[in-house]
Amino acid sequence: MKIAYDAKRMYYNHRGLGNYSRDVLRLMTTYAPENEYVLFAKPTDKYSFPDATTIAPKGIWKAMPSLWRSWGCVRSLEGADVYHGLSGEIPFGIKPPTKTVVTVHDAIFLRYPELYSPTYRRLFAHKVQYACDHANKIIAISEQTKQDIIDFFHVDESKIQVIYQGCNNIFRQQVPEAVLADVKRRYELPEAFILIVGAIEPRKNLANLIRAVAAGRLDVPVFALGSPSKYAETCAQIARELDVELRYLHNVPFADFPAVYKAATVLAYPSLFEGFGIPILEAMCVGVPVVTSIGSCFAETGGDAALYADPKEPEDIAKQLQAVLSDSVLRQSMISKGHLQAEKFTDEKVAHNLIRMYAEL
């Protein structure tokens, strides 16, 4: 089977969508190496994919890479059995015999329109609607996303299949004590701290986590692992006003992530809304208790291993954090349950579901 992928985010996105894209390719080349894999994108030096062939725009298309990705690349799809749009889009005009799959991660840009520019919302809504209408099959990364696809894009439920994400397998490997000690030293991590991971933006709700620490008089610092942003500056000001110790971990190599998680006392993930919530899974794999939000997809990912709070109520977040910080028996129970919950999202299970979908197409 010849499978083609939209690889823009595989090469250029260093966060959730990029990790998902790279993981799909890793799983497929590992569990179905007999297939031929073709990536459509202009490559970069940041990532290399030796088990796949990359097709980049040529000639006049070099000056119009976005148009090539949305339309021009179709001319190079000859012989592909399946084209998989990994981030809510497929090119216009793909024709049989090539079958199409699109992964839709969430509809946050429609649920929280104030967080996005009007131009982005209109353009991406058009692209996702086209993909949902024309793809042979739609992958939703959670039941929550499946329902959002039905509600916002009016898709027949029979066309949608939920295939949960996994996480990078480095989080399932034991963190050696020497590595843990080195990471603690290099990032000056204390014995106890609250960790929050992800883009430092309003939806991730760092401000209310800071307010929760203040409201609960929790005598532990907050470490935020993510890239600099204007919202980070806002949160730093809130922390100063409330006398909460807040430290940012910027530009941390991905290889250090498991040890940073492992060093934490608890992962706080009070996001307002997500499509899946990968940091929850990453923390459970490493063995860190999780406090996250009620609603959205969070219970799908965290199961009975996590504690849940209203993300709009700092006092509620504080109550759940205090429970984890003060009760070692609860902590150990959450860690044990977390390992069991993480087994629902193993490489084998995710790969099997993808392989089966492609074969059915």
XYZ file of N, CA, C and O in Angstrom, residues 5-30 39 44 46-49 86 105 165 167-169 254 347 354:
164
model
N 1.061 11.496 3.046
C 0.717 12.335 4.202
C 0.979 13.806 3.908
O 1.972 14.163 3.258
N 0.099 14.642 4.416
C 0.374 16.069 4.489
C 1.401 16.253 5.608
O 1.090 16.048 6.780
N 2.616 16.632 5.258
C 3.718 16.612 6.227
C 4.184 17.995 6.650
O 5.257 18.129 7.249
N 3.396 19.025 6.381
C 3.813 20.374 6.766
C 4.126 20.441 8.257
O 5.195 20.900 8.669
N 3.187 19.986 9.071
C 3.393 20.094 10.518
C 4.403 19.067 11.014
O 5.003 19.241 12.072
N 4.581 18.003 10.258
C 5.605 17.022 10.596
C 6.984 17.674 10.611
O 7.835 17.368 11.450
N 7.194 18.590 9.680
C 8.478 19.266 9.567
C 8.550 20.583 10.342
O 9.627 20.967 10.807
N 7.424 21.290 10.462
C 7.484 22.664 10.948
C 6.858 22.908 12.312
O 7.133 23.945 12.925
N 6.016 22.029 12.794
C 5.342 22.271 14.062
C 6.035 21.451 15.153
O 6.199 20.244 15.023
N 6.415 22.112 16.244
C 7.172 21.443 17.300
C 6.295 21.100 18.505
O 6.805 20.654 19.534
N 4.997 21.322 18.364
C 4.079 21.080 19.482
C 3.124 19.932 19.144
O 3.508 18.964 18.501
N 1.874 20.066 19.580
C 0.920 18.965 19.507
C 0.683 18.401 18.123
O 0.777 17.181 17.909
N 0.357 19.259 17.146
C 0.055 18.766 15.807
C 1.287 18.152 15.150
O 1.182 17.155 14.425
N 2.432 18.751 15.402
C 3.660 18.186 14.858
C 3.987 16.844 15.492
O 4.380 15.893 14.806
N 3.830 16.772 16.813
C 4.098 15.504 17.504
C 3.155 14.409 17.019
O 3.563 13.253 16.838
N 1.884 14.767 16.831
C 0.922 13.785 16.332
C 1.343 13.282 14.943
O 1.348 12.077 14.676
N 1.694 14.203 14.077
C 2.076 13.835 12.709
C 3.298 12.928 12.686
O 3.330 11.908 11.999
N 4.302 13.313 13.455
C 5.529 12.502 13.498
C 5.261 11.134 14.120
O 5.843 10.126 13.701
N 4.371 11.100 15.101
C 4.061 9.834 15.745
C 3.313 8.885 14.811
O 3.550 7.677 14.826
N 2.397 9.430 14.006
C 1.683 8.587 13.040
C 2.683 7.918 12.098
O 2.620 6.705 11.854
N 3.613 8.697 11.581
C 4.608 8.119 10.667
C 5.488 7.105 11.385
O 5.785 6.031 10.844
N 5.900 7.428 12.613
C 6.732 6.487 13.374
C 6.009 5.160 13.590
O 6.591 4.078 13.405
N 4.748 5.241 13.958
C 3.982 4.020 14.203
C 3.813 3.195 12.930
O 3.949 1.971 12.941
N 3.507 3.880 11.841
C 3.261 3.150 10.602
C 4.539 2.507 10.068
O 4.521 1.359 9.606
N 5.646 3.218 10.111
C 6.891 2.639 9.604
C 7.398 1.530 10.524
O 8.133 0.636 10.083
N 6.998 1.552 11.790
C 7.402 0.513 12.736
C 6.528 -0.732 12.616
O 7.036 -1.858 12.581
N 5.738 11.751 1.879
C 5.444 12.959 2.639
C 5.396 14.151 1.700
O 6.332 14.364 0.910
N 12.776 20.421 6.150
C 13.686 21.274 6.903
C 14.794 20.404 7.479
O 14.724 19.174 7.451
N 15.431 20.356 10.625
C 15.074 20.042 12.013
C 14.735 18.564 12.189
O 15.087 17.955 13.199
N 14.032 17.997 11.190
C 13.613 16.597 11.278
C 13.994 15.864 10.002
O 14.031 16.456 8.917
N 14.237 14.573 10.145
C 14.482 13.734 8.971
C 13.675 12.452 9.120
O 13.497 11.946 10.242
N 13.196 11.937 8.001
C 12.349 10.749 8.002
C 12.876 9.777 6.950
O 12.386 9.719 5.821
N -3.292 15.150 8.133
C -3.045 14.914 9.553
C -3.518 16.027 10.468
O -3.478 15.895 11.693
N -8.644 17.371 15.022
C -8.179 17.344 16.408
C -9.156 18.000 17.374
O -9.297 17.552 18.512
N -5.039 9.252 20.395
C -3.614 9.476 20.236
C -2.839 8.663 21.260
O -3.378 8.267 22.301
N 1.392 8.868 22.889
C 2.413 9.900 23.103
C 3.754 9.303 22.712
O 3.887 8.096 22.523
N 4.728 10.146 22.593
C 6.056 9.684 22.210
C 6.547 8.622 23.197
O 6.365 8.767 24.414
N 7.162 7.584 22.672
C 7.529 6.467 23.545
C 8.667 6.786 24.513
O 8.978 5.971 25.392
N 13.262 18.424 23.911
C 12.215 17.431 24.121
C 12.743 16.218 24.884
O 12.016 15.607 25.675
N 1.378 2.318 21.762
C 1.739 2.332 20.343
C 1.001 1.244 19.577
O 0.483 1.472 18.473
N -4.976 2.477 13.135
C -4.645 3.172 11.897
C -4.507 2.187 10.739
O -5.058 2.410 9.639
